[in-house]
Tab-separated table of C-alpha atoms in Angstrom:
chain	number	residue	atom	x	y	z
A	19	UNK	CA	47.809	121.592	82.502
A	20	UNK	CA	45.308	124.010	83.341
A	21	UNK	CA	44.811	125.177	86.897
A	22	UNK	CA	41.582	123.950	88.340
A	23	UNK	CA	38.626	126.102	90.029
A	24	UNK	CA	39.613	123.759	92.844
A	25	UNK	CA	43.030	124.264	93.170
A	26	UNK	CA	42.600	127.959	93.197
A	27	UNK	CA	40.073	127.881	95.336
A	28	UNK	CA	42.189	126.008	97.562
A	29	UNK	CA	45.007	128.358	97.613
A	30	UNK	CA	43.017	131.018	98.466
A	31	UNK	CA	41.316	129.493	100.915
A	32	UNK	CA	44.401	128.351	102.810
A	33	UNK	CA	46.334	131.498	102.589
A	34	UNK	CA	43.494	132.671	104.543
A	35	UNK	CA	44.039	130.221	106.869
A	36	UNK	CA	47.560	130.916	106.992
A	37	UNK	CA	46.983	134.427	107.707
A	38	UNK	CA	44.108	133.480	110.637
A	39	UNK	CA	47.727	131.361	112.507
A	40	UNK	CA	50.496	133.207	112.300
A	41	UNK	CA	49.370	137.104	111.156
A	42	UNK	CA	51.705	137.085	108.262
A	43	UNK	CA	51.246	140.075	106.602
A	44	UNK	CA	53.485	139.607	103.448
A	45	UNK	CA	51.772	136.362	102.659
A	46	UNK	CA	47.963	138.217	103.041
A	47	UNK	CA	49.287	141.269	100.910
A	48	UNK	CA	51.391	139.026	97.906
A	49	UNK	CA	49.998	139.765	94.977
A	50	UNK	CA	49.527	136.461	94.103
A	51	UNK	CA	46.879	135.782	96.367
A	52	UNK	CA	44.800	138.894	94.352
A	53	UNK	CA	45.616	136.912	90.962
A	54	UNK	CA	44.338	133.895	92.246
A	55	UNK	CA	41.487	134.998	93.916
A	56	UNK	CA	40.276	137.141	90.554
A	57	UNK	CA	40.876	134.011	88.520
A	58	UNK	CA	38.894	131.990	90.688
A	59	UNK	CA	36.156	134.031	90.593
A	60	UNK	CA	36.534	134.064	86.531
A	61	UNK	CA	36.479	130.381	86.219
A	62	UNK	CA	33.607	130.325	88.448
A	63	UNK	CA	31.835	132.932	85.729
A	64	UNK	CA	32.566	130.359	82.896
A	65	UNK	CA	31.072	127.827	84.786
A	66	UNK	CA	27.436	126.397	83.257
A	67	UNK	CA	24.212	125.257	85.294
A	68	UNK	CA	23.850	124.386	89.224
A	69	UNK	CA	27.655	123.941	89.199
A	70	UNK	CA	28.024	127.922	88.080
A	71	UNK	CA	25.335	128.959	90.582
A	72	UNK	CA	27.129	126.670	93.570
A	73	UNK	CA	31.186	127.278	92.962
A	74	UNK	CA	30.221	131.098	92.280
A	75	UNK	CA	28.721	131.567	95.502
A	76	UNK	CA	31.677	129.591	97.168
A	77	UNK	CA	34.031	131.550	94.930
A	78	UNK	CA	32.743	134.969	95.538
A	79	UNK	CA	32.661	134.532	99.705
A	80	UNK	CA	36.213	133.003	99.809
A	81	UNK	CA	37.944	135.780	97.120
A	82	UNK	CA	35.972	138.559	99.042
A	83	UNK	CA	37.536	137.748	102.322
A	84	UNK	CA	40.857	137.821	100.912
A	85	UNK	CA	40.015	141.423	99.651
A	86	UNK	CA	38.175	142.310	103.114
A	87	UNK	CA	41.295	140.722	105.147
A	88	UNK	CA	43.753	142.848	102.964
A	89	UNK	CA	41.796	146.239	103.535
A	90	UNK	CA	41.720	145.338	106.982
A	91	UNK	CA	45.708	145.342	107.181
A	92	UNK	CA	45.929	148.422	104.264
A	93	UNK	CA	43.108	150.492	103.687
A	94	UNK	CA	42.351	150.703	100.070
A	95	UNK	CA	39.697	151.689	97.944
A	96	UNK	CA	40.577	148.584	95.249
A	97	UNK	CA	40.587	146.083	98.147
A	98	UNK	CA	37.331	147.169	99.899
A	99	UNK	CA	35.287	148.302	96.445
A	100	UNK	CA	36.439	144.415	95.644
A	101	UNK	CA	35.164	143.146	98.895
A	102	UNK	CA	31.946	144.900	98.898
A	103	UNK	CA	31.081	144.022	94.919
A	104	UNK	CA	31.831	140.170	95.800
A	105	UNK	CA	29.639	140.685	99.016
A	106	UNK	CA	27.045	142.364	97.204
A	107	UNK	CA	27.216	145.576	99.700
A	108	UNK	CA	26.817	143.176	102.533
A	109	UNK	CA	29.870	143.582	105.348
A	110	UNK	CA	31.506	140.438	106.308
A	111	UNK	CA	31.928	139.510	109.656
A	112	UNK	CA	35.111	137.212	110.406
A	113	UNK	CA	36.438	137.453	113.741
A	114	UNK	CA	39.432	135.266	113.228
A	115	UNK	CA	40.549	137.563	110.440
A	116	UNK	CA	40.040	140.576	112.439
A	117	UNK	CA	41.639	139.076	115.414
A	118	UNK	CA	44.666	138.025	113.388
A	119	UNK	CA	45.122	142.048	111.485
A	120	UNK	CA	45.491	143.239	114.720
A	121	UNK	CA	48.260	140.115	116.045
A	122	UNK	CA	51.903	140.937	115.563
A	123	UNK	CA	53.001	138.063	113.601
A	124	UNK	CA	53.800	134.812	115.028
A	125	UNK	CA	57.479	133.938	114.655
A	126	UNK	CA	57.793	131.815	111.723
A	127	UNK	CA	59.318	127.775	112.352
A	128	UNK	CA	63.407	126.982	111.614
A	129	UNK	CA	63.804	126.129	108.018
A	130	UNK	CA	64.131	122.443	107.469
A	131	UNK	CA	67.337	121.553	106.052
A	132	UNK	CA	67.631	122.568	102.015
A	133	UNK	CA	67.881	118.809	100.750
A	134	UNK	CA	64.290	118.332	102.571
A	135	UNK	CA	62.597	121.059	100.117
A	136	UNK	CA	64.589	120.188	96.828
A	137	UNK	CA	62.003	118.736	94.885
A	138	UNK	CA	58.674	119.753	96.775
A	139	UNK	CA	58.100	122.435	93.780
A	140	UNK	CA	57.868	119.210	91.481
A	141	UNK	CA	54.135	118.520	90.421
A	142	UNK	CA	52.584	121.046	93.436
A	143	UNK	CA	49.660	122.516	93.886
A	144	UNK	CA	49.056	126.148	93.717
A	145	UNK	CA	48.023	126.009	97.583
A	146	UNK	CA	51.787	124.021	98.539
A	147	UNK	CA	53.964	126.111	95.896
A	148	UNK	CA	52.100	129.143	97.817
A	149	UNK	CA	52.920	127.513	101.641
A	150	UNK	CA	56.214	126.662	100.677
A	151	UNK	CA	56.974	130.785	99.609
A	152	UNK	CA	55.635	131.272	102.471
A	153	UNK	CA	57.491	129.539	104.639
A	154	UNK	CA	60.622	130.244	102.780
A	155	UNK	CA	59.804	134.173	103.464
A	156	UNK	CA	59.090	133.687	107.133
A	157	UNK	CA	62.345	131.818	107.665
A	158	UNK	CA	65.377	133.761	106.186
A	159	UNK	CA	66.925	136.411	108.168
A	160	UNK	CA	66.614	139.914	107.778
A	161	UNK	CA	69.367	141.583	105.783
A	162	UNK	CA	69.377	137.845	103.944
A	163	UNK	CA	72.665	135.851	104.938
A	164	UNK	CA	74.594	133.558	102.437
A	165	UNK	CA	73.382	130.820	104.512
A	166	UNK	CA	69.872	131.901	103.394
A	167	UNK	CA	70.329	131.671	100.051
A	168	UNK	CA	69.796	128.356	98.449
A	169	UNK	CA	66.581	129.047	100.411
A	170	UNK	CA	66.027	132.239	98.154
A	171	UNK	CA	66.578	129.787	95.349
A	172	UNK	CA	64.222	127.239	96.141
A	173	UNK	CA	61.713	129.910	96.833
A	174	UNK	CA	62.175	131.371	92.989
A	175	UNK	CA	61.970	127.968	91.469
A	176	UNK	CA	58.048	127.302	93.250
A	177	UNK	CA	57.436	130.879	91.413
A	178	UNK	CA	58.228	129.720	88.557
A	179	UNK	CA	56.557	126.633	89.318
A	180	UNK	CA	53.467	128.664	89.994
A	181	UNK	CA	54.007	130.124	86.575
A	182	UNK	CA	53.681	126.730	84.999
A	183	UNK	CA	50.394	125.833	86.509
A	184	UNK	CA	48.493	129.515	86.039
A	185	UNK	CA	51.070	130.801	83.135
A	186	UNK	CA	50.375	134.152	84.176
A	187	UNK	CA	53.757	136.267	83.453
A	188	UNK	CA	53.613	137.929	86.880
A	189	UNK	CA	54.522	134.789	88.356
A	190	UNK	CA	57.399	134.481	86.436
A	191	UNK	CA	58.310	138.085	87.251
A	192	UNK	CA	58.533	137.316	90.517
A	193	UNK	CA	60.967	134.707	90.167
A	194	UNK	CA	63.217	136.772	88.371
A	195	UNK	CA	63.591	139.118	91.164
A	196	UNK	CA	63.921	136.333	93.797
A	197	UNK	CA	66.945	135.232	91.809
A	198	UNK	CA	68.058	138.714	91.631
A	199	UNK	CA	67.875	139.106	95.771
A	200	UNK	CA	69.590	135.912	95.944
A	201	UNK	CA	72.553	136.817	93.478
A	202	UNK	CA	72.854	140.792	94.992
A	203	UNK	CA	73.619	139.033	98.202
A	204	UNK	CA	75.843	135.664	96.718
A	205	UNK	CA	79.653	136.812	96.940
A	206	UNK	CA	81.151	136.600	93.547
A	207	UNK	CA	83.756	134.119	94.689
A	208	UNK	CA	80.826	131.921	95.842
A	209	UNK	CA	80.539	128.506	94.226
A	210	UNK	CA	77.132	129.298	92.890
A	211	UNK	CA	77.501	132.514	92.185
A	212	UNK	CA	78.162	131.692	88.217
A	213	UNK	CA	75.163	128.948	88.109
A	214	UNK	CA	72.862	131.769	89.533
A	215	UNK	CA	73.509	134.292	86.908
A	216	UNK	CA	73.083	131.559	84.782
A	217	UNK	CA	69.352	130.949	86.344
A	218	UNK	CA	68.678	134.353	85.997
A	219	UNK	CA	69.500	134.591	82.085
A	220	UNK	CA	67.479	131.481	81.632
A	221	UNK	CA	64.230	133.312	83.666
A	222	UNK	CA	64.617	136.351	81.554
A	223	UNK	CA	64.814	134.438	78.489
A	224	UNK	CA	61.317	132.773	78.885
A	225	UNK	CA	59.976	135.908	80.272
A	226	UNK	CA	61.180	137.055	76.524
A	227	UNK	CA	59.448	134.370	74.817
A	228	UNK	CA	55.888	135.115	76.615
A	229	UNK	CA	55.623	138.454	76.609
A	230	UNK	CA	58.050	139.270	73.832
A	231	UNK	CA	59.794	141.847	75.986
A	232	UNK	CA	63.286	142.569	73.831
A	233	UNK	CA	64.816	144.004	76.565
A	234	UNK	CA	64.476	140.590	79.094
A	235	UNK	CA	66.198	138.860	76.153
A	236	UNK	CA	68.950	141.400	76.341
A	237	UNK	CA	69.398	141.193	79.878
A	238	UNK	CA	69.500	137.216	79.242
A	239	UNK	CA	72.757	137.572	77.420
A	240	UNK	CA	74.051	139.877	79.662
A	241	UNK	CA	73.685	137.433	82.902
A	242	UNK	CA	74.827	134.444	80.686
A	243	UNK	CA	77.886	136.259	79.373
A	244	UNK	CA	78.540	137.060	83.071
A	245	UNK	CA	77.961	133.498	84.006
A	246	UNK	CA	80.650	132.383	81.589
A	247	UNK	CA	82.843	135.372	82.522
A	248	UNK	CA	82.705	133.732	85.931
A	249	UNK	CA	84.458	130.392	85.578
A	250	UNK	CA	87.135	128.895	83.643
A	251	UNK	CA	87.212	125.746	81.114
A	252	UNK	CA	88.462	123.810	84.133
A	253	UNK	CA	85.113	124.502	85.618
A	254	UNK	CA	82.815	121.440	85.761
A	255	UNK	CA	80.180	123.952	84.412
A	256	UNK	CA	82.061	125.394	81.797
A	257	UNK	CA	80.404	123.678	78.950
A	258	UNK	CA	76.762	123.785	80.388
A	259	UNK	CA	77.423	128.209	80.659
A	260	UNK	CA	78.780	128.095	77.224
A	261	UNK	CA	75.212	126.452	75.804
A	262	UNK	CA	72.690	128.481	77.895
A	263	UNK	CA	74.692	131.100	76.392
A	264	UNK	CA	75.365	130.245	72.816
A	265	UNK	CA	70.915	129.232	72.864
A	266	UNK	CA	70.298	132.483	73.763
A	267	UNK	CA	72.587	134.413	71.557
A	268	UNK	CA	70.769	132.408	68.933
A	269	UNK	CA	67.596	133.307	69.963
A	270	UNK	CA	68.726	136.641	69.272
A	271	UNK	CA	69.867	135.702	66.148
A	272	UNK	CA	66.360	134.281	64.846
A	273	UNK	CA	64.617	137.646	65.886
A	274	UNK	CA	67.043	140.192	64.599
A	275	UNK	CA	69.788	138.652	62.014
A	276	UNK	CA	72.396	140.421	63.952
A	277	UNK	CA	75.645	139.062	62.604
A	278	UNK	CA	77.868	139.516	65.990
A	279	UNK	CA	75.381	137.227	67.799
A	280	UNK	CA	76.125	134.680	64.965
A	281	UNK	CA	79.960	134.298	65.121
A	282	UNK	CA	79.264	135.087	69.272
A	283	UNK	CA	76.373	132.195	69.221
A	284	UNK	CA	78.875	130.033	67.202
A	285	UNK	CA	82.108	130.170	69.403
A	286	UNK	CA	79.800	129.579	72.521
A	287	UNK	CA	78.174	126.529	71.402
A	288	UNK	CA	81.920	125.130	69.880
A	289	UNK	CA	83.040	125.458	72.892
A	290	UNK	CA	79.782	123.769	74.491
A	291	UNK	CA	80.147	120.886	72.535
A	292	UNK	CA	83.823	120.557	73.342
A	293	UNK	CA	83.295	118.308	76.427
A	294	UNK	CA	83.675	115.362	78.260
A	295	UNK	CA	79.695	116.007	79.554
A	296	UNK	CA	77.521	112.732	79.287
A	297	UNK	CA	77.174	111.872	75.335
A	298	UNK	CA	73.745	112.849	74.613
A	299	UNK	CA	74.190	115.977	76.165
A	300	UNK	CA	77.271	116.525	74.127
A	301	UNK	CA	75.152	114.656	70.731
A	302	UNK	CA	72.917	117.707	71.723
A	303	UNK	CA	74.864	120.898	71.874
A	304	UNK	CA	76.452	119.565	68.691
A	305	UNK	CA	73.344	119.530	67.185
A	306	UNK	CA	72.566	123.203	68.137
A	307	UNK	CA	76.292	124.050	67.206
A	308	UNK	CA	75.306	122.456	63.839
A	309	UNK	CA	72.407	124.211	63.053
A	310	UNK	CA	73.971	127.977	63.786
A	311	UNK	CA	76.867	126.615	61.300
A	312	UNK	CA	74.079	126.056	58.282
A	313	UNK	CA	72.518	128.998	59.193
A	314	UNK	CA	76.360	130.833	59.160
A	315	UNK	CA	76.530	129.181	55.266
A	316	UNK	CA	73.124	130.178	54.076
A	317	UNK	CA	73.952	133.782	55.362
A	318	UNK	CA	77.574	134.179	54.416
A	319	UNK	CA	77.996	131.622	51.521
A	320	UNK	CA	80.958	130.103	53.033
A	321	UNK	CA	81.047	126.368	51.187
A	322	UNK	CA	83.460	125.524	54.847
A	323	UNK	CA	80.328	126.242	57.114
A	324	UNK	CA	78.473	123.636	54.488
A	325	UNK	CA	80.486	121.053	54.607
A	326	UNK	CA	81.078	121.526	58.888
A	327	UNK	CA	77.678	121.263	59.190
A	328	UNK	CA	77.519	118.150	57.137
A	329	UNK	CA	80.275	116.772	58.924
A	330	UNK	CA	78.158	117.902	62.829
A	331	UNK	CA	74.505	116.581	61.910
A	332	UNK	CA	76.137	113.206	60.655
A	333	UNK	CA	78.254	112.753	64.100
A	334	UNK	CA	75.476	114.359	66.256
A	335	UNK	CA	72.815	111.773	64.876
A	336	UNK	CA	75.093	108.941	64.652
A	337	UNK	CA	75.613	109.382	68.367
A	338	UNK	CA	71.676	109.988	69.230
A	339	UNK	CA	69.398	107.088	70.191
A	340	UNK	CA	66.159	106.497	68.612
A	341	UNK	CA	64.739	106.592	72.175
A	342	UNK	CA	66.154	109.650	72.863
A	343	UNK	CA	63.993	112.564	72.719
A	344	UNK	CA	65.878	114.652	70.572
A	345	UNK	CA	66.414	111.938	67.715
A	346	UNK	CA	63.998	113.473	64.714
A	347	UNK	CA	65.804	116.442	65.474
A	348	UNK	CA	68.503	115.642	64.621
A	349	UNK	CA	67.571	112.867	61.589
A	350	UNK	CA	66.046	116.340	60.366
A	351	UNK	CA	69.314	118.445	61.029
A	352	UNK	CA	70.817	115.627	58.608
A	353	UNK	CA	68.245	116.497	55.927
A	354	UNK	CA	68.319	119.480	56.281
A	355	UNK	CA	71.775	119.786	55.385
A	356	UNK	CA	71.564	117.330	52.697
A	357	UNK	CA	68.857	119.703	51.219
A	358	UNK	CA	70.707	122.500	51.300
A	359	UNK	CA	73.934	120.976	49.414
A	360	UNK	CA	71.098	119.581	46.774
A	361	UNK	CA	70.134	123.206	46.740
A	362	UNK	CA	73.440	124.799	46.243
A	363	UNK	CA	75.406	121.806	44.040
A	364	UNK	CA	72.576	120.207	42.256
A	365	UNK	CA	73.427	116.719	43.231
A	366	UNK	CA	70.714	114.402	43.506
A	367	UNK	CA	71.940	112.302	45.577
A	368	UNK	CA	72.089	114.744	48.489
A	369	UNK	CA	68.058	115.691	47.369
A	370	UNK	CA	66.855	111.618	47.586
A	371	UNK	CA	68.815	111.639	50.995
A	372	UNK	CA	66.963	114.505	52.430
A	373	UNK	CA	63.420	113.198	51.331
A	374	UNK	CA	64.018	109.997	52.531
A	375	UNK	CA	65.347	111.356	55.786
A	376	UNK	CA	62.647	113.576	56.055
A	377	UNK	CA	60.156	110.691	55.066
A	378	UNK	CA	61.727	108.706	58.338
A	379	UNK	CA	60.308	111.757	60.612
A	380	UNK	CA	56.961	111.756	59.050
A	381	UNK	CA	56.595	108.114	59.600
A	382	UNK	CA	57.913	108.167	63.126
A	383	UNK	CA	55.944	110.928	63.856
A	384	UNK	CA	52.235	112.133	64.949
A	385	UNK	CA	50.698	114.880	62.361
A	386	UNK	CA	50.131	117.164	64.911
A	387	UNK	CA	54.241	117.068	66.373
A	388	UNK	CA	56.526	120.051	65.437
A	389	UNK	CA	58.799	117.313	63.918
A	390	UNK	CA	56.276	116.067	61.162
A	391	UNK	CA	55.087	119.595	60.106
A	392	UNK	CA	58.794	120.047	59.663
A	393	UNK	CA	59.523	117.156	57.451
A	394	UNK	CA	56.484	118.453	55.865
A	395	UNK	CA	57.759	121.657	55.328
A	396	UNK	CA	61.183	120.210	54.106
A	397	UNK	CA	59.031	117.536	51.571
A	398	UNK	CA	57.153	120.284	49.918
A	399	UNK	CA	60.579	122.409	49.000
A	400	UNK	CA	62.193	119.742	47.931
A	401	UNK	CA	59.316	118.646	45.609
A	402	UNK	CA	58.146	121.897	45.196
A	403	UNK	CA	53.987	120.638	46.016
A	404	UNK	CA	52.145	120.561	48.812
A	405	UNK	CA	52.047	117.216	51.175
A	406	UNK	CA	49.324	116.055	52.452
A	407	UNK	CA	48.790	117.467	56.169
């Protein structure tokens, strides 16, 4: 869902407010207050008629006080050149922010109680993901105490929160290095101390997929090899570390073909789906452990990986509900596999199983679903013409 000219006018507009109450410098000078106050001002330009001419002016004065109140606390020629373009030359005069640059800052409130901010990144608004950072910052001590730290967490998961609503990667960034504070200071014989290098792998993996940055996917594996390296299969996480792993090493995998992140990507997810986790979850990682085990037979020729991966996609999908989400996955893991042993025997049987499998998805699903371009895709090899799209 897109962000609204609203919403981000809201959030700047009450981090100014913020700023004229309690003098908090950090909040006034995070850069995310500059990314939402140049967006606002660029949906504002995209706007068409009176509403353009009415939400620009509104834009422009609230983004150009952020800039003005920011030069007032740093000097800079970026801030005031902003301030002074978005005031058309003109000087603003706001007593309240002047008042409050000059204010030492006003001691922020006691933290409420962890449980109480759990879900409040859940559905927020730019303006409350930004209060709640806020907050968050004021409150921990300074050096950061273990005590502080499921704080630190809560504060990196309304960045990445923020990330979902304006999907700008800087957002995201800054998640990543929350996490980071919060593991440099977790002991490593701390009870969270695995899940959190865990969190961390799975931030730098979608950093990866949006900006395509090799070396965050890297540093993925690393933290999620660390994770695992953590525990022990006693752990009641063990099998949940094994798949963030194993998905990861197989995201690898699809980019480069390296063959250590296969057999490493393999053992992971066995061990992932080797569990006494809730079925579906387990129905799941088999499915994933199913699909690196075709892809292990189609690069090595191995006619064990075929018939293992036969023997995974029937017991995943048997054990998958038709209401569950990932059900045409796995119907199309099945026909896959049944392709690819029509493919490599010549069977027929296996080929009319894999069309009508893949006819199931089509039918179930919506032409414009990943699943139905898929079955798609699988119809027109095994027929060898295009399908109607």
């Amino acid at each position: 869902m897109a962000v609204t000219i609203e919403e981000l006018h809201q959030a700047v507009h009450l981090r100014l407010i913020r700023f004229a109450e309690t003098s908090d410098r950090a909040d006034l000078m995070a850069a995310a207050g500059v990314r939402d106050a140049e967006a606002l001002v660029a949906a504002a330009t995209e706007l068409r008629g009176w509403r353009r001419r009415k939400s620009r002016a509104a834009a422009r004065q609230t983004a150009g006080l952020l800039h003005y109140a920011r030069d007032l606390l740093n000097p800079n020629e970026r801030d005031e050149r902003a301030a002074r373009d978005l005031f058309d030359g003109k000087k603003p005069v706001e007593t309240e922010l002047l008042a409050a640059s000059r204010r030492d800052r006003v001691p922020g409130a006691p933290l409420p109680p962890v449980e109480a901010l759990a879900f409040t990144t859940q559905s927020a608004t730019l303006a409350s993901l930004d209060a709640l950072i806020a907050t968050i910052r004021l409150g921990v001590s300074d050096p950061v105490t273990v005590d502080d730290l499921s704080y630190l967490i809560i504060m990196a998961d309304a960045q990445e929160s923020r990330w979902g609503r304006t999907q700008d990667p800087a957002d995201l960034g800054e998640a990543v290095e929350t996490v980071r504070q919060a593991i440099a200071h977790t002991p490593p014989d701390h009870r969270w101390y695995p899940n959190r290098l865990s969190r961390l792998g799975g931030l730098l993996q979608y950093l990866f997929v949006i900006t395509g940055n090799t070396s965050a996917l890297d540093e993925a594996i690393t933290f999620a090899k660390a994770a695992v390296a953590a525990v022990t299969p006693e752990h009641e996480d063990w099998a949940m570390l094994q798949s963030n792993l194993g998905r990861t090493l197989q995201m690898r995998l699809a980019m480069t073909g390296r063959d250590d992140d296969l057999d490493a990507a393999h053992e992971a997810m066995t061990a992932a789906a080797d569990s006494d986790d809730p079925l579906p979850m387990v129905a799941s990682r088999t499915g994933h452990l199913q699909q690196l085990t075709l892809a292990r037979f189609l690069l090595r020729g191995d006619e064990a990986d075929l018939h293992q991966a036969m023997r995974l996609a029937k017991w995943a999908w048997e054990r998958t509900q038709d209401s569950d989400m990932n059900y045409h996955d796995r119907v199309l893991d099945l026909a896959r596999t049944h392709s690819t042993y029509f493919r490599h025997t010549g069977e027929a049987a296996h080929g009319h199983d894999a069309e009508r499998l893949a006819r199931r998805v089509l039918t179930a699903t919506a032409p414009g679903q990943a699943e139905h371009q898929e079955a798609l895709r699988l119809l027109e090899e095994l027929s060898g013409e295009p399908h109607g799209r």
